[in-house]
Coordinates of C-alpha atoms in Angstrom, one line a residue:
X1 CA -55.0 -6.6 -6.9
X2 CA -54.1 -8.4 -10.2
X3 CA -54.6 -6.3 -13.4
X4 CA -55.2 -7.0 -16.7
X5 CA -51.2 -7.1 -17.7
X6 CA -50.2 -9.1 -15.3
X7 CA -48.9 -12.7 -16.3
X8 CA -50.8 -15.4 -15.0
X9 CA -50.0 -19.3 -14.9
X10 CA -52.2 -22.2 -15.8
X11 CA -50.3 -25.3 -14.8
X12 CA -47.3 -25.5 -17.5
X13 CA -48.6 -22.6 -19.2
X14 CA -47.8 -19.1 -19.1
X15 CA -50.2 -16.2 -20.2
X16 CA -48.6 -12.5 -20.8
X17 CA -51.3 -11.0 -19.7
X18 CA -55.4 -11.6 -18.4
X19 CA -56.9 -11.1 -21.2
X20 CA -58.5 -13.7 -23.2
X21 CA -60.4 -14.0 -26.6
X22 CA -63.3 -16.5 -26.0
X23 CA -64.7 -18.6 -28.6
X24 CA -67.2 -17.1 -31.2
X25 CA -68.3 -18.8 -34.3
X26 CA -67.5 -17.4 -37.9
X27 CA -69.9 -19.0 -40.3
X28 CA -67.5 -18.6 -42.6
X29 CA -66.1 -22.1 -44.1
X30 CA -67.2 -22.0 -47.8
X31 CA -65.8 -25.3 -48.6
X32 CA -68.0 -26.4 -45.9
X33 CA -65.1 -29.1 -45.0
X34 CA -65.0 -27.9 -41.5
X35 CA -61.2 -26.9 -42.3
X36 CA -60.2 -23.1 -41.7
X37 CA -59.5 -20.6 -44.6
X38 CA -57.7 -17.7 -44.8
X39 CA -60.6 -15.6 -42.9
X40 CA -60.2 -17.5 -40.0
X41 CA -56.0 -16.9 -40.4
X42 CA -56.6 -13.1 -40.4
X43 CA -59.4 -13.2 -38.0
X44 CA -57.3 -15.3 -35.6
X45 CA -53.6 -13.3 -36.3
X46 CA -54.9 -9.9 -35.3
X47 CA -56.0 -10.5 -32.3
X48 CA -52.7 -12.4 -31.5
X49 CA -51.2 -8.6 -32.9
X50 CA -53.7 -6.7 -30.9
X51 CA -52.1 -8.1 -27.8
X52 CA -54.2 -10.9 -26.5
X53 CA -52.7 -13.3 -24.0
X54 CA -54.8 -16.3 -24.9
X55 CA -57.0 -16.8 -28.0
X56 CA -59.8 -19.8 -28.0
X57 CA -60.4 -20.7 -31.4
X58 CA -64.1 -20.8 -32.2
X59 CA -66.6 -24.2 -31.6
X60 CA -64.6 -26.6 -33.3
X61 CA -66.8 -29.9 -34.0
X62 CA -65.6 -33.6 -33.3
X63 CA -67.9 -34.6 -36.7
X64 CA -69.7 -33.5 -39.7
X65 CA -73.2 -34.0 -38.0
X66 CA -71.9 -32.0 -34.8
X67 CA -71.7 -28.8 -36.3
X68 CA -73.8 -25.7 -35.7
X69 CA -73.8 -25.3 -39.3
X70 CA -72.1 -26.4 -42.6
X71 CA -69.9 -23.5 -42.2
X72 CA -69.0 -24.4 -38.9
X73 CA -65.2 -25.6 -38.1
X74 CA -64.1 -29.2 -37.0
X75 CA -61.5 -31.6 -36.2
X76 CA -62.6 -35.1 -37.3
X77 CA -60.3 -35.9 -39.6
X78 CA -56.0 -35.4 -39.9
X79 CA -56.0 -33.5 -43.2
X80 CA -57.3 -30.5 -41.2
X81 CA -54.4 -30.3 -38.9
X82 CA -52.1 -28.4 -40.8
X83 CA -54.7 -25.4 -41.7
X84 CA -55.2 -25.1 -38.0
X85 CA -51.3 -25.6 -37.2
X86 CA -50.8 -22.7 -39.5
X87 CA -52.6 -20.8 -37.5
X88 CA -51.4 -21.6 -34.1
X89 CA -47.7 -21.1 -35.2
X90 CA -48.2 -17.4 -36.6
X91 CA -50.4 -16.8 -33.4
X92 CA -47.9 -17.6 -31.2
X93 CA -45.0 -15.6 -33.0
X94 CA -46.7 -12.4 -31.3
X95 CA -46.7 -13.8 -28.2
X96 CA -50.2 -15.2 -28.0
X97 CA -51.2 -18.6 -26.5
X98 CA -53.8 -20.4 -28.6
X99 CA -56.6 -22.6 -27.1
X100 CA -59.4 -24.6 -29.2
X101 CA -63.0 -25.3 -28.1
X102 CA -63.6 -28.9 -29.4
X103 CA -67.5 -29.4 -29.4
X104 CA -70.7 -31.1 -30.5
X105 CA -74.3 -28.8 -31.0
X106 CA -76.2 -32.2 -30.5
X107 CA -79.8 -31.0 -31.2
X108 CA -78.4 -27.6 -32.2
X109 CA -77.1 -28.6 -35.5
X110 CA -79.4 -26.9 -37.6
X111 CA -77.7 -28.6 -40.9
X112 CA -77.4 -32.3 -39.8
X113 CA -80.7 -34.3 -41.9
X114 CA -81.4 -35.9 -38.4
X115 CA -79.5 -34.1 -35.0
X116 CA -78.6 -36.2 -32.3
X117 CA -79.2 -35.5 -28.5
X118 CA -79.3 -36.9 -24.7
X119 CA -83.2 -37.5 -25.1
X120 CA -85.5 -36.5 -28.3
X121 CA -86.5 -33.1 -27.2
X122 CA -86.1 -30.3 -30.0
X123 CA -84.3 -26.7 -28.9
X124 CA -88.2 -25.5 -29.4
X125 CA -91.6 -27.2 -30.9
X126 CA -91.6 -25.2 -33.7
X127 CA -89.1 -24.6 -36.2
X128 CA -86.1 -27.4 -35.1
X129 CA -85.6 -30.8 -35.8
X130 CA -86.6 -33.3 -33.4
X131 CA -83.1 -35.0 -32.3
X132 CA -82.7 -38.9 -32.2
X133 CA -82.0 -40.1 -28.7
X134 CA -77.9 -41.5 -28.8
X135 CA -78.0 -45.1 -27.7
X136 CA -75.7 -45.6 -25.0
X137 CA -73.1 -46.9 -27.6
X138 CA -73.5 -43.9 -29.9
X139 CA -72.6 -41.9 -26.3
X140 CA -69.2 -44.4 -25.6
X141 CA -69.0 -43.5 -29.0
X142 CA -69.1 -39.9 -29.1
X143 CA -66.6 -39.4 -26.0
X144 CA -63.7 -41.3 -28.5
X145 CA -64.7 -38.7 -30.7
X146 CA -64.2 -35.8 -28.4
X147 CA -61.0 -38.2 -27.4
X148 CA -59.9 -38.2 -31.3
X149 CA -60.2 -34.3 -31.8
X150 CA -58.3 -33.3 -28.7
X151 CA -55.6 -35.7 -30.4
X152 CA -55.8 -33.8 -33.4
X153 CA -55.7 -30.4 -31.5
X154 CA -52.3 -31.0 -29.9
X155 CA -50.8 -32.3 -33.2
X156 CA -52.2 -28.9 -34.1
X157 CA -49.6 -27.6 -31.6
X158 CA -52.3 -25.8 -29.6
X159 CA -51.6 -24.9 -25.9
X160 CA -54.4 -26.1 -24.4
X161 CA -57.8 -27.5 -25.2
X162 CA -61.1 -25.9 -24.5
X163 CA -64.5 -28.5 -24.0
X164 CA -68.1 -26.8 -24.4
X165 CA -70.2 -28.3 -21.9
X166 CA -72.2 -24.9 -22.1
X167 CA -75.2 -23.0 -23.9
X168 CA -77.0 -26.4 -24.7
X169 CA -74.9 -28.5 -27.2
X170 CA -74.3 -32.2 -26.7
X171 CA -71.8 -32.3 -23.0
X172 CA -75.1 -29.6 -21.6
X173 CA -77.5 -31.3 -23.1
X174 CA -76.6 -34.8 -21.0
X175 CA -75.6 -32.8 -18.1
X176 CA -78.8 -31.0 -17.8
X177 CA -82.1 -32.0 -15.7
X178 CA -84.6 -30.7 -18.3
X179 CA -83.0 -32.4 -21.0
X180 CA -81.9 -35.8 -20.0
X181 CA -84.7 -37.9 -19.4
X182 CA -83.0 -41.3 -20.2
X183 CA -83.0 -44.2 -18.2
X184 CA -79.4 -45.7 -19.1
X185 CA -76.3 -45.0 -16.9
X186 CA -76.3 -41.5 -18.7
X187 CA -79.2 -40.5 -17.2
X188 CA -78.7 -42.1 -13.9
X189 CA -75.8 -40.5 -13.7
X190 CA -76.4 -37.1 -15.6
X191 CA -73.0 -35.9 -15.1
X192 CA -71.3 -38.9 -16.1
X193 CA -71.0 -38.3 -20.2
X194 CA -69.6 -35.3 -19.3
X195 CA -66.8 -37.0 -17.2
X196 CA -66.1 -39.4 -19.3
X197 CA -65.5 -36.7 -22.1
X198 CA -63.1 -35.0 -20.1
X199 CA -61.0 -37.9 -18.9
X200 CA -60.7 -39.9 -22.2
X201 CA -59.6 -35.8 -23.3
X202 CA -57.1 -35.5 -20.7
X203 CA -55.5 -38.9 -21.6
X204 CA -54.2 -37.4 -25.1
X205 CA -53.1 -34.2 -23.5
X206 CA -49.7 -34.0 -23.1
X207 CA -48.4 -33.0 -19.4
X208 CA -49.1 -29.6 -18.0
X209 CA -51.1 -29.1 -20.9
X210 CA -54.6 -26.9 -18.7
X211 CA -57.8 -28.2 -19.5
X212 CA -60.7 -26.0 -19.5
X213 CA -64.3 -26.6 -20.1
X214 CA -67.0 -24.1 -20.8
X215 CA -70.2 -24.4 -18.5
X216 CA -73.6 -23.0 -18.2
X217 CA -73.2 -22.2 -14.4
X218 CA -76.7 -21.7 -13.9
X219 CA -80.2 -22.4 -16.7
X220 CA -82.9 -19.7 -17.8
X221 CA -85.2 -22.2 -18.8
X222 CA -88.2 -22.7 -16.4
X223 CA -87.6 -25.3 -14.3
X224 CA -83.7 -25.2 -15.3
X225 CA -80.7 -26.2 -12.9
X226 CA -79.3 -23.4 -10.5
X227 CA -76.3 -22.1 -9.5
X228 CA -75.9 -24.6 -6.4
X229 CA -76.5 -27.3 -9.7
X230 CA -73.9 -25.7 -10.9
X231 CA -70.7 -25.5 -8.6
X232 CA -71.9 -29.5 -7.8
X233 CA -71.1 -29.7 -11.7
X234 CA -68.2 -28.2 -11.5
X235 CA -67.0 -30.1 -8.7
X236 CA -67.4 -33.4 -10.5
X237 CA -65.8 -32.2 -13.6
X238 CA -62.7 -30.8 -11.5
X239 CA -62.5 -34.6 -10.4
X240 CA -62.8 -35.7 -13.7
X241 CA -59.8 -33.5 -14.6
X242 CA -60.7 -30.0 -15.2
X243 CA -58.4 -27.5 -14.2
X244 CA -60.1 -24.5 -15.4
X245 CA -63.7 -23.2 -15.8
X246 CA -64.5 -20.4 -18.3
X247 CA -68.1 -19.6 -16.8
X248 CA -71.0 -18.7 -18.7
X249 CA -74.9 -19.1 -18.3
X250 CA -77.8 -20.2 -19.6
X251 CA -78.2 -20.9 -23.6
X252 CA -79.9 -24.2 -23.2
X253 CA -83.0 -23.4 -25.2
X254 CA -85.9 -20.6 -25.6
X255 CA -87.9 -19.2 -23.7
X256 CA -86.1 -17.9 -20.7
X257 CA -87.7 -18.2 -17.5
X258 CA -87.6 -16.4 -14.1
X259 CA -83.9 -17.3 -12.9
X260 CA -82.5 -15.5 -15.9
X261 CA -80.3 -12.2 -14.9
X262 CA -80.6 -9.0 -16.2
X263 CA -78.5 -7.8 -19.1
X264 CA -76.0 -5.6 -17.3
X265 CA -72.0 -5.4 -17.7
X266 CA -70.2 -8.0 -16.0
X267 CA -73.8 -9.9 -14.7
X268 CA -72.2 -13.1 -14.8
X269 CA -68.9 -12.0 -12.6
X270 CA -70.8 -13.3 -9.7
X271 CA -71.5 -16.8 -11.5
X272 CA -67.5 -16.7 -12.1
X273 CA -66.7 -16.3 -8.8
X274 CA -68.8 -18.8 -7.0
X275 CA -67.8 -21.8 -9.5
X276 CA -64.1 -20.6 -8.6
X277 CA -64.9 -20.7 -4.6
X278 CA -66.2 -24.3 -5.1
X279 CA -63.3 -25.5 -7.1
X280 CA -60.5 -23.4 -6.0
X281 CA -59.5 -23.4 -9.8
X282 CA -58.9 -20.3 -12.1
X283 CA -61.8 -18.8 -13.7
X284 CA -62.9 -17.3 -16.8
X285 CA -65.6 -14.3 -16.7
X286 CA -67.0 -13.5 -19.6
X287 CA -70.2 -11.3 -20.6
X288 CA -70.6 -8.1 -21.2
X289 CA -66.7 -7.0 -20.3
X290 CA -66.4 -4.6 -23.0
X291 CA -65.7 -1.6 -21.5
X292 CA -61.8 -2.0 -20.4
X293 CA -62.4 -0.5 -17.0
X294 CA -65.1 -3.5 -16.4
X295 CA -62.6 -6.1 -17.6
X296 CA -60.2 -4.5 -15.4
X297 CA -62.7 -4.7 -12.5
X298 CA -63.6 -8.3 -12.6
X299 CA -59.7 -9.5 -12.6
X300 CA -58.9 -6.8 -9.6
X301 CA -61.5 -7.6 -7.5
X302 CA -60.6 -11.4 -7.9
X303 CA -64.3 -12.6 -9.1
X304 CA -62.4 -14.4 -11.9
X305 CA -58.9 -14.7 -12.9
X306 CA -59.2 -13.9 -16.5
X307 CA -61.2 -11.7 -18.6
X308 CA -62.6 -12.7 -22.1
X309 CA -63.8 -10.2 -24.3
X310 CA -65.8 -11.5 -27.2
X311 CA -67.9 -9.1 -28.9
X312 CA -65.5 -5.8 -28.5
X313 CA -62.9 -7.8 -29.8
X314 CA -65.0 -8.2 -32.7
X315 CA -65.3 -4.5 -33.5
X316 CA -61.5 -3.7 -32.7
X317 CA -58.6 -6.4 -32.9
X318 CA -56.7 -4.6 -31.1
X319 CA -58.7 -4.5 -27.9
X320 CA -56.1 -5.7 -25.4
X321 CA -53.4 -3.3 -26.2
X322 CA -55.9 -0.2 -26.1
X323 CA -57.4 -1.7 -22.5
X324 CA -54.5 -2.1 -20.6
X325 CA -53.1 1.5 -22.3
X326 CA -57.0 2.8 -20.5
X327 CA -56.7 1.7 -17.2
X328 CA -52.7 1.0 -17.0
X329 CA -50.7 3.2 -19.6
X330 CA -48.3 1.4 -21.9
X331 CA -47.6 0.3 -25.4
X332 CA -48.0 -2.0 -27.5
X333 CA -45.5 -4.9 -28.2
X334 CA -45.3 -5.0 -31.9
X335 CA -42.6 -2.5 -32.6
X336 CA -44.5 -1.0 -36.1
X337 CA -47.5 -0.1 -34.2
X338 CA -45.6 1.7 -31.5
X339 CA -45.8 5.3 -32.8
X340 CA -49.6 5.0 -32.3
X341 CA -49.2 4.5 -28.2
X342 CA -47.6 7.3 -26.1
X343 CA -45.8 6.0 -23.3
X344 CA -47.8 7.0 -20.1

C-alpha cells in the first residue's frame, strides 16, 4: 500500500511525496498583464514550505482573450518568464516540484469583448456572451499558441507542464459532443484539436519532462459524454503523448443533469481509477480529499496515484506536513518549523 510520503516517479521526475497542490485560480493580477505578483509568490512559496511534493500553478492562459478574467494569469508573451521563474526557483529550494496548467476558457472568458469557442453556443442563454465559432485556421492557430506557452513554461524552468482539457474551456469544449457541432476536421474528428494540442506541446518539452492534461472524465450536462466517453478520450490523448491524467468531472456548463454524482468525499476516486485502468498511466484524484485520512485512502487503495488537495490547502498551507504527521507520524522538513511537530 503506497502512502502519502512515499516518493513517486513520473518519467524523469521525482516527487518526495503523493501529495499534490492542483490548480485553482487567484483573481488576483491587478496589473491585469497576466504576469504574477507577489500574491501569487507567497501564495505559491508556502505551500512549497508546507511540504507539498508537486505544486500546479493556477490556469495559466496562452492569450489575453483566453483568460477567465482580466485577473487571470498567462503565458503569451517572454517578458512574463522571469516573474514565473522567480517563482519556480524559490519553490523548488524546499524541495517542491512545480507544474503549470497552460489553458484557454474559450467561451468562458467572461472579459474577452467577443469569446471564442468550438461552435457558437454560450455556457447558458442568459447572462454569457455568445462565443464566435474558431475557423479551422483560428484552431491550427490556437494549438501554436498552446505550443508557444509550453515554450515559455520550460524557459520558466518548470518541471512539467499541465494542459486543461477539463471543466469546459477551449481543449473540452472541442472534445465534447454537446458542444462541437462543426462540420470541419474538428468536428469530424472531435478529439483531434485536442491531440494536436498535446503533440505540438510535447515537441517543446524537453526529454523526460511528464506531460499531464486535466480531463472531465465524465459530463453533468443532459445529454453529456460518459465515463466509457471518457477512458476512449483518454486513450487517444495517451497516444497523442500524455503520460499523466489528473481526473476531474463535469464543469462543462449549467444545469447539471442526471449522470452528475453526489457530493461526497473522494466521489470522483472511482472516475480516477478507471481512466488509470484504461491507460495504465499514473493518475491524479482530486475532489473532496480534504480530510488527510481520505487523501491517504485514495493513494493506498491504489484508485489514483496521487492526491491533490485544493480547497484545504487553501485554508492551511501547510496541509501536507500536518497529513502525513495524521495518518503517518513525522516532521516537517524545514528545520525552523520543527519544534511545532513531535516526532511520533
Amino acid at each position: 500500500m503506497a502512502k502519502l510520503s512515499d516518493k513517486i516517479t513520473l518519467s524523469n521526475l521525482e516527487l518526495k511525496n503523493r501529495i499534490v497542490m492542483p490548480p485553482m485560480c487567484q483573481y488576483s493580477v491587478d496589473a491585469e498583464d497576466g504576469t504574477p505578483n507577489e500574491w501569487h509568490y507567497v501564495h505559491y512559496v508556502s505551500r512549497a514550505v508546507g511540504g507539498t511534493g508537486l505544486i500546479i500553478m493556477e490556469m495559466t492562459n496562452v492569450e489575453p482573450d483566453g483568460r477567465i478574467t482580466n485577473r487571470c494569469l498567462g503565458l503569451w508573451s517572454d517578458e512574463q518568464i522571469p516573474a514565473y521563474k522567480r517563482i519556480v526557483d524559490e519553490c523548488r529550494r524546499y524541495g517542491a516540484k512545480v507544474g503549470v496548467q497552460i489553458a484557454h476558457a474559450g467561451r468562458k472568458a467572461t472579459d474577452a469583448a467577443v469569446p471564442v469557442s468550438s461552435s457558437p453556443i454560450p455556457v447558458e442563454p442568459e447572462g454569457w456572451k455568445t462565443p464566435r465559432e474558431l475557423a479551422t485556421e483560428e484552431a491550427e492557430a490556437q494549438v501554436e499558441l498552446f505550443r508557444q506557452a509550453a515554450r515559455r513554461a520550460v524557459e520558466a524552468g518548470f518541471d512539467t507542464i499541465e494542459l486543461h482539457g477539463a471543466h469546459g474551456y477551449l481543449i473540452h469544449q472541442f472534445h465534447s459532443p454537446s458542444l462541437n457541432h462543426r462540420t470541419d476536421k474538428y468536428g469530424q474528428d472531435k478529439m483531434l484539436f485536442g491531440c494536436e494540442v498535446i503533440r505540438a506541446v510535447k515537441e517543446v518539452l524537453p526529454e523526460g519532462m511528464p506531460l499531464v492534461m486535466r480531463i472531465s472524465a465524465m459530463e453533468y450536462i443532459a445529454g453529456g459524454y460518459d465515463l466509457d466517453y471518457g477512458a476512449e478520450l483518454a486513450r487517444r490523448y495517451q497516444e497523442a503523448g500524455v503520460e499523466v491524467f489528473d481526473v476531474s468531472s463535469g464543469g462543462e456548463a449549467p444545469p447539471d443533469g442526471d449522470l452528475k454524482p453526489g457530493n461526497y468525499p473522494a466521489y470522483q476516486a472511482p472516475m480516477a481509477r478507471r481512466i488509470k485502468e484504461a491507460t495504465g498511466l499514473p493518475v491524479i484524484a482530486v475532489g473532496m480529499l480534504d480530510e488527510p485520512e481520505v487523501a491517504a485512502a485514495v493513494v493506498g487503495t491504489a484508485d489514483a496515484d496521487l492526491a491533490a488537495v485544493g480547497r484545504a490547502m487553501l485554508r492551511n498551507p501547510y496541509w501536507a506536513v500536518d497529513a502525513i504527521l495524521k495518518t503517518e507520524g513525522g516532521r516537517t522538513e524545514q528545520a525552523p518549523y520543527k519544534r511545532g511537530y513531535p516526532l511520533r
